[in-house]
Amino acid sequence: MPRKDQVSIKTIAEKTGLSTATVSRVINKKGGFTRETYERVQKAVQELDYVPNAMARGLRTRSVPLVGIIVPDIINEFFSRIVLRVQLALAARGYSVFICNTDESAENEQTYLATLQGMQISGLVCISGSDMTDEAWPNVPTVYIDRNPIRPAPRSTIIESDNLSGGWMAATELLRRGCREIALLGDERSLSTALSRRNGFQHALNDAGLVPEESRIFSVAKVDEKNAYDAVSFALRSGVTFDGLFCMTDWLALGALKALENAHLRVPGQVRVVGFDDVRVASYSALPITTIRQDTDEMSRLAVEELTRMMEGEPCRRPHWIVPVSLIRRETT
Amino acid sequence: MPRKDQVSIKTIAEKTGLSTATVSRVINKKGGFTRETYERVQKAVQELDYVPNAMARGLRTRSVPLVGIIVPDIINEFFSRIVLRVQLALAARGYSVFICNTDESAENEQTYLATLQGMQISGLVCISGSDMTDEAWPNVPTVYIDRNPIRPAPRSTIIESDNLSGGWMAATELLRRGCREIALLGDERSLSTALSRRNGFQHALNDAGLVPEESRIFSVAKVDEKNAYDAVSFALRSGVTFDGLFCMTDWLALGALKALENAHLRVPGQVRVVGFDDVRVASYSALPITTIRQDTDEMSRLAVEELTRMMEGEPCRRPHWIVPVSLIRRETT
DNA sequence: CTGAAAGCGCTAACAC
DNA sequence: GTGTTAGCGCTTTCAG
């Protein structure tokens, strides 16, 4: 492989007859050079296609303008929306973003954490995922989104949707529409977000004098429409009855809707359904889904603001942020 | 900020009473050390939470097990599916994947290219985007997916769906259902993939003795459901008629469907519609969409296989791969 | 305003 | 088996 030699700062120095120190100053615009020197260097840089070696620079300065972002599932629009926003905003401030898709696996997460630490990242955004595994956390400013670590990193802040109110709003909408036998479909893992949604949900039921039935709580091992379909179909076949269903994500609602249709149950006639997230598909499905909207823009904005703040050495303004959610009423209720 | 001192290989060396060279050998499992030495080092590594500095390592070895992946829009499921697959497969082979979301901007792409080059990546995957801007391409093995660069990088291969057949199949399906006034909705930029789809489409029309009407070609500046809705609504208001519509992506089809519904045109009664991609929403929309399915799994598999091959110094097996597509017949035709 | 030189953390010859 | 040493490309004192 005749891979042409890396052109380094030294190459530029030789070509211009300057020292590497001066070239470095020019490249980093540190000042302290004549206009002529500047132009000579720029010219050489152009001609030789010189790109500074980030490794060497990072090694020397002991930090890289790079932030890691850990996300469970990039295909999930809720997550990718946040990733996109965060990435855009950070790019504008000169940071690259290293996206780490863990595929919901704690093991992958650990591997990534080590990789990120090895890369000397200057900040970390961690979306959802398990609330534990906070061992060997890189010692950098961290923002958790939708995740409540048992022992948060030293310089960190937590941002989450108002999941409690979200659950409450969902249940309330169902109650207002006259539902009395309300079921719940969620993740079988007990993530903090899911817990909050469920608490809010049960709270509303209790207020209405209803006792939640254990048999009306369905759960899936992996949160997708296929599993939702199976879980709801199974419940239906087992003779469980319900006239309202709160699904902890829109994709779960989609699967549930299909199961309901398959069982010839009319929505919203016989069963009413509420989802969560408000991903685009919620409004384009066969029956547009009533859902609880999470404000991903605001969450991302906050995340970037707090993170950059911390990366610049300031403390975070608050250790915990709750972002409001809203009910989007469509046709499943 | 009392950021505790980086523990380095030297720290381990001191703690164990060995030399840095030996420690390095153990850490990289290069052989040439006793079992006892091995354990002594491992213990110290554990206790001190040592993580090798990837910058220093990369600097020294002049390469990092890191591949960049350039993608126009991570929210688009078609792209994120590929990203996910590629990332998973490469992780299994020990490579990290640096995801670069360009947001469809050539400028962002250039910036990322420089960043990637600066990071000494060992390979690059580039999905879609403009067919030009191949200046200053890092000198590394490259796989293009759905993109036909004017001047491909030296060690590179191109992987794409059989877009020509895809366009042909879409038109043929419409024709078979009796459509005679067939319209096309696509990207206003002339990407190679779009061009192929369009060529296949027109080919089929010609074979049926039909001349494509210029007025029945609609285009959008940004490929999303909103713009599709607007474009189709506008065409309808302008008095353009059609009984078949081929949309170059499923999301375009979704927007088109909404516009059709809004204009009280029945699908598939009065107008039949075919999409492209087969993203999940295509099967969950109000009317499940007939579409041309791209085999993202196969594309990703090929991409990773060819890329690793090239990164290991072998030549690519073929410079150009065409992956078959298939018609998924649903309810819009 | 510019240059010489040290050293970031690590690996790879080369000695022993 | 293990240690010594020389850089990888860059930034940053410190002199001049």
XYZ file of C-alpha atoms in Angstrom, chain A residues 92-265:
174
model
C -22.015 24.698 16.471
C -19.878 25.045 19.565
C -16.970 23.179 18.054
C -17.461 19.763 19.566
C -17.667 16.514 17.675
C -20.123 13.967 18.942
C -19.314 10.312 19.206
C -22.544 8.357 19.025
C -22.574 5.051 20.868
C -25.475 2.739 20.194
C -25.625 0.162 22.982
C -28.473 -1.840 21.552
C -29.901 -1.928 25.094
C -26.976 -4.002 26.324
C -25.191 -3.102 29.552
C -22.132 -4.923 28.314
C -21.884 -2.793 25.186
C -22.330 0.215 27.364
C -19.362 -0.733 29.514
C -17.231 -1.269 26.436
C -18.171 2.105 25.070
C -17.520 3.793 28.370
C -13.980 2.455 28.302
C -13.498 3.476 24.688
C -14.761 6.965 25.421
C -12.557 7.310 28.421
C -9.603 6.142 26.375
C -10.393 8.812 23.836
C -10.181 11.503 26.475
C -13.634 12.853 25.737
C -14.515 16.083 27.432
C -18.142 15.337 28.121
C -20.776 12.654 28.071
C -24.486 12.487 27.377
C -26.232 9.360 28.428
C -29.756 8.635 27.292
C -32.001 6.170 29.027
C -30.791 2.654 29.580
C -30.392 0.912 32.883
C -30.143 3.021 36.000
C -27.205 1.116 37.360
C -23.888 0.272 35.722
C -22.323 3.463 36.832
C -19.061 1.779 37.628
C -16.005 2.973 35.783
C -17.707 6.093 34.611
C -15.270 8.413 32.863
C -14.434 11.321 35.087
C -16.025 13.956 32.856
C -19.058 16.222 32.958
C -22.124 14.140 32.276
C -25.727 14.772 31.402
C -28.198 11.981 31.950
C -31.355 12.104 29.917
C -34.243 9.932 31.068
C -32.000 8.008 33.390
C -31.593 8.106 37.139
C -28.247 6.654 38.075
C -27.971 5.253 41.562
C -24.756 7.141 42.061
C -24.510 9.975 39.560
C -21.120 11.034 38.256
C -19.465 13.885 40.168
C -20.087 16.700 37.734
C -23.425 15.746 36.275
C -27.028 16.705 35.904
C -30.195 14.770 35.194
C -32.769 15.795 32.627
C -36.032 14.004 32.235
C -39.554 14.393 31.031
C -42.224 14.819 33.614
C -43.052 11.160 33.386
C -45.155 11.160 36.495
C -47.500 13.783 35.083
C -47.369 11.989 31.764
C -48.709 8.799 33.294
C -51.259 10.772 35.190
C -52.417 12.643 32.095
C -52.764 9.434 30.129
C -54.883 7.788 32.794
C -56.946 10.914 33.275
C -57.715 11.135 29.568
C -58.850 7.532 29.599
C -60.985 8.098 32.704
C -62.565 11.196 31.301
C -63.629 9.202 28.270
C -65.431 6.832 30.577
C -62.947 3.964 30.796
C -63.171 1.971 34.010
C -61.132 -1.128 33.321
C -57.811 0.318 32.406
C -54.807 -1.730 31.391
C -51.135 -0.860 31.143
C -48.556 -2.020 28.635
C -44.916 -1.415 29.354
C -41.344 -2.556 29.585
C -40.734 -5.485 31.868
C -37.512 -3.908 33.095
C -38.174 -1.388 35.813
C -36.451 1.692 34.493
C -36.983 4.846 36.457
C -38.894 6.503 33.638
C -41.273 3.581 33.332
C -41.744 3.546 37.062
C -42.674 7.198 37.130
C -45.153 6.827 34.313
C -46.718 3.932 36.075
C -46.893 5.760 39.370
C -48.610 8.723 37.795
C -50.980 6.348 36.085
C -51.907 4.510 39.252
C -52.239 7.723 41.146
C -54.928 8.882 38.759
C -56.696 5.564 38.974
C -56.673 5.674 42.741
C -58.037 9.185 42.733
C -60.918 7.892 40.674
C -61.555 5.207 43.244
C -60.279 2.446 41.010
C -57.921 -0.292 42.134
C -55.475 -1.288 39.433
C -55.817 -4.957 38.528
C -52.588 -6.921 38.442
C -53.908 -8.962 35.543
C -54.289 -5.813 33.477
C -50.601 -5.029 33.577
C -48.903 -6.378 30.474
C -45.208 -6.255 29.885
C -42.779 -6.941 27.089
C -39.164 -8.018 27.155
C -38.198 -5.777 24.293
C -40.073 -2.617 23.509
C -41.289 -2.940 19.944
C -44.522 -3.300 18.056
C -44.096 -7.008 17.505
C -43.802 -7.815 21.192
C -46.647 -5.465 21.975
C -48.843 -7.261 19.502
C -47.985 -10.600 21.053
C -48.480 -9.428 24.620
C -51.864 -7.875 23.970
C -53.040 -10.781 21.823
C -52.049 -13.164 24.568
C -53.900 -11.154 27.213
C -56.986 -11.038 25.040
C -56.913 -14.774 24.428
C -56.489 -15.342 28.154
C -59.762 -13.632 28.726
C -58.453 -10.398 30.230
C -60.874 -7.568 29.558
C -60.223 -3.823 29.470
C -61.769 -0.722 27.995
C -58.726 1.502 28.195
C -55.035 0.901 27.562
C -52.059 3.064 28.369
C -49.005 2.083 26.367
C -45.661 3.336 27.575
C -44.460 4.134 24.055
C -46.112 4.849 20.734
C -44.635 1.794 19.103
C -46.151 -0.341 21.806
C -49.465 1.360 21.097
C -49.084 0.539 17.431
C -48.626 -3.140 18.146
C -51.489 -3.076 20.618
C -53.768 -1.423 18.082
C -53.021 -4.157 15.609
C -53.807 -6.832 18.194
C -57.050 -5.086 19.044
C -58.033 -4.864 15.406
C -57.208 -8.495 14.968
C -59.515 -9.353 17.854
C -62.289 -7.271 16.283
C -62.280 -4.790 19.110
